[in-house]
Amino acid sequence: ARPRRRRLGPKGGHAKDVHGCALSADGAVVLSASADHTCKLWDTKDGRVLHTLRGHTDWVLACALSADGCRAMTASHDKTVRYWDCRTAT
């Protein structure tokens, strides 16, 4: 069977290019990394933005999610790596 395709956004989507994404182990959420200096956590069922992770001062180039989808790591062109709690976006 072919996988279902679903577009996330554009309402509430990124303002600039997306450089990477990560899918939670259960497929419930996707984390996207963007040139707009943010990452967004998306609900894969309805495509809405759950949280926007703000804190980088340059392009976010990569992201990863923990197996339970509750923690994330992001890497930016600003030469920082950040650790996030996806439940609180901090």
PDB file of C-alpha atoms in Angstrom:
ATOM      1  CA  ALA A   1       0.000   0.000   0.000  1.00  0.00           C
ATOM      2  CA  ARG A   2       1.150   3.504  -0.754  1.00  0.00           C
ATOM      3  CA  PRO A   3       1.754   5.806   2.207  1.00  0.00           C
ATOM      4  CA  ARG A   4      -0.754   8.585   2.750  1.00  0.00           C
ATOM      5  CA  ARG A   5       0.470  12.046   1.893  1.00  0.00           C
ATOM      6  CA  ARG A   6      -0.560  15.035   3.950  1.00  0.00           C
ATOM      7  CA  ARG A   7       0.591  18.600   3.655  1.00  0.00           C
ATOM      8  CA  LEU A   8       1.304  20.275   6.980  1.00  0.00           C
ATOM      9  CA  GLY A   9       0.456  23.965   6.940  1.00  0.00           C
ATOM     10  CA  PRO A  10       0.613  26.420   5.229  1.00  0.00           C
ATOM     11  CA  LYS A  11      -1.513  28.154   7.868  1.00  0.00           C
ATOM     12  CA  GLY A  12       0.913  28.740  10.708  1.00  0.00           C
ATOM     13  CA  GLY A  13       3.712  27.339   8.568  1.00  0.00           C
ATOM     14  CA  HIS A  14       7.284  28.497   8.259  1.00  0.00           C
ATOM     15  CA  ALA A  15       8.121  31.894   6.755  1.00  0.00           C
ATOM     16  CA  LYS A  16      11.216  30.531   4.958  1.00  0.00           C
ATOM     17  CA  ASP A  17      12.650  27.280   3.601  1.00  0.00           C
ATOM     18  CA  VAL A  18      12.480  24.077   5.631  1.00  0.00           C
ATOM     19  CA  HIS A  19      15.904  22.422   6.007  1.00  0.00           C
ATOM     20  CA  GLY A  20      14.938  19.196   7.759  1.00  0.00           C
ATOM     21  CA  CYS A  21      12.335  17.272   9.658  1.00  0.00           C
ATOM     22  CA  ALA A  22      11.971  14.412  12.119  1.00  0.00           C
ATOM     23  CA  LEU A  23       9.029  12.086  12.718  1.00  0.00           C
ATOM     24  CA  SER A  24       8.170  10.752  16.183  1.00  0.00           C
ATOM     25  CA  ALA A  25       8.351   6.977  16.611  1.00  0.00           C
ATOM     26  CA  ASP A  26       4.567   6.715  16.854  1.00  0.00           C
ATOM     27  CA  GLY A  27       4.040   8.973  13.824  1.00  0.00           C
ATOM     28  CA  ALA A  28       1.913  11.417  15.836  1.00  0.00           C
ATOM     29  CA  VAL A  29       4.149  14.482  15.443  1.00  0.00           C
ATOM     30  CA  VAL A  30       6.688  15.931  13.029  1.00  0.00           C
ATOM     31  CA  LEU A  31       9.363  18.462  13.942  1.00  0.00           C
ATOM     32  CA  SER A  32      10.504  20.776  11.133  1.00  0.00           C
ATOM     33  CA  ALA A  33      13.640  22.976  11.050  1.00  0.00           C
ATOM     34  CA  SER A  34      13.628  26.217   9.072  1.00  0.00           C
ATOM     35  CA  ALA A  35      15.627  29.150   7.764  1.00  0.00           C
ATOM     36  CA  ASP A  36      13.168  31.389   9.649  1.00  0.00           C
ATOM     37  CA  HIS A  37      15.188  30.559  12.837  1.00  0.00           C
ATOM     38  CA  THR A  38      12.426  28.350  14.287  1.00  0.00           C
ATOM     39  CA  CYS A  39      11.367  24.733  14.556  1.00  0.00           C
ATOM     40  CA  LYS A  40       7.725  23.751  14.552  1.00  0.00           C
ATOM     41  CA  LEU A  41       6.096  20.719  16.087  1.00  0.00           C
ATOM     42  CA  TRP A  42       3.154  19.549  13.946  1.00  0.00           C
ATOM     43  CA  ASP A  43       0.232  17.234  14.643  1.00  0.00           C
ATOM     44  CA  THR A  44       0.254  14.730  11.765  1.00  0.00           C
ATOM     45  CA  LYS A  45      -3.481  14.001  12.032  1.00  0.00           C
ATOM     46  CA  ASP A  46      -4.792  17.489  11.382  1.00  0.00           C
ATOM     47  CA  GLY A  47      -1.671  19.369  10.217  1.00  0.00           C
ATOM     48  CA  ARG A  48      -1.838  22.064  12.892  1.00  0.00           C
ATOM     49  CA  VAL A  49       1.167  23.571  14.639  1.00  0.00           C
ATOM     50  CA  LEU A  50       1.376  22.379  18.248  1.00  0.00           C
ATOM     51  CA  HIS A  51       4.373  24.514  19.254  1.00  0.00           C
ATOM     52  CA  THR A  52       6.912  26.845  17.692  1.00  0.00           C
ATOM     53  CA  LEU A  53      10.405  26.505  19.159  1.00  0.00           C
ATOM     54  CA  ARG A  54      12.081  29.928  19.209  1.00  0.00           C
ATOM     55  CA  GLY A  55      15.581  30.729  20.408  1.00  0.00           C
ATOM     56  CA  HIS A  56      18.030  30.327  17.540  1.00  0.00           C
ATOM     57  CA  THR A  57      19.382  33.482  15.912  1.00  0.00           C
ATOM     58  CA  ASP A  58      20.103  31.975  12.482  1.00  0.00           C
ATOM     59  CA  TRP A  59      18.899  29.180  10.198  1.00  0.00           C
ATOM     60  CA  VAL A  60      17.991  25.927  11.908  1.00  0.00           C
ATOM     61  CA  LEU A  61      19.742  23.258   9.862  1.00  0.00           C
ATOM     62  CA  ALA A  62      18.808  20.002  11.602  1.00  0.00           C
ATOM     63  CA  CYS A  63      16.479  18.551  14.197  1.00  0.00           C
ATOM     64  CA  ALA A  64      15.810  15.273  15.980  1.00  0.00           C
ATOM     65  CA  LEU A  65      13.073  13.920  18.243  1.00  0.00           C
ATOM     66  CA  SER A  66      13.294  11.483  21.126  1.00  0.00           C
ATOM     67  CA  ALA A  67      11.477   8.167  20.697  1.00  0.00           C
ATOM     68  CA  ASP A  68       8.547   9.398  22.812  1.00  0.00           C
ATOM     69  CA  GLY A  69       8.343  12.704  20.882  1.00  0.00           C
ATOM     70  CA  CYS A  70       8.656  14.763  24.079  1.00  0.00           C
ATOM     71  CA  ARG A  71      12.222  16.021  23.656  1.00  0.00           C
ATOM     72  CA  ALA A  72      14.018  17.564  20.697  1.00  0.00           C
ATOM     73  CA  MET A  73      17.487  18.660  19.672  1.00  0.00           C
ATOM     74  CA  THR A  74      18.054  21.398  17.103  1.00  0.00           C
ATOM     75  CA  ALA A  75      21.241  22.584  15.407  1.00  0.00           C
ATOM     76  CA  SER A  76      21.626  26.030  13.899  1.00  0.00           C
ATOM     77  CA  HIS A  77      23.915  28.068  11.694  1.00  0.00           C
ATOM     78  CA  ASP A  78      24.258  30.297  14.795  1.00  0.00           C
ATOM     79  CA  LYS A  79      26.721  27.623  16.059  1.00  0.00           C
ATOM     80  CA  THR A  80      24.436  26.353  18.832  1.00  0.00           C
ATOM     81  CA  VAL A  81      22.659  23.120  19.610  1.00  0.00           C
ATOM     82  CA  ARG A  82      19.537  23.414  21.731  1.00  0.00           C
ATOM     83  CA  TYR A  83      17.655  20.878  23.831  1.00  0.00           C
ATOM     84  CA  TRP A  84      13.879  21.335  24.046  1.00  0.00           C
ATOM     85  CA  ASP A  85      10.940  19.961  25.985  1.00  0.00           C
ATOM     86  CA  CYS A  86       8.294  19.662  23.260  1.00  0.00           C
ATOM     87  CA  ARG A  87       5.424  19.719  25.767  1.00  0.00           C
ATOM     88  CA  THR A  88       6.307  23.259  26.894  1.00  0.00           C
ATOM     89  CA  ALA A  89       8.374  24.538  23.919  1.00  0.00           C
ATOM     90  CA  THR A  90      11.217  25.450  26.286  1.00  0.00           C
TER      91      THR A  90
END
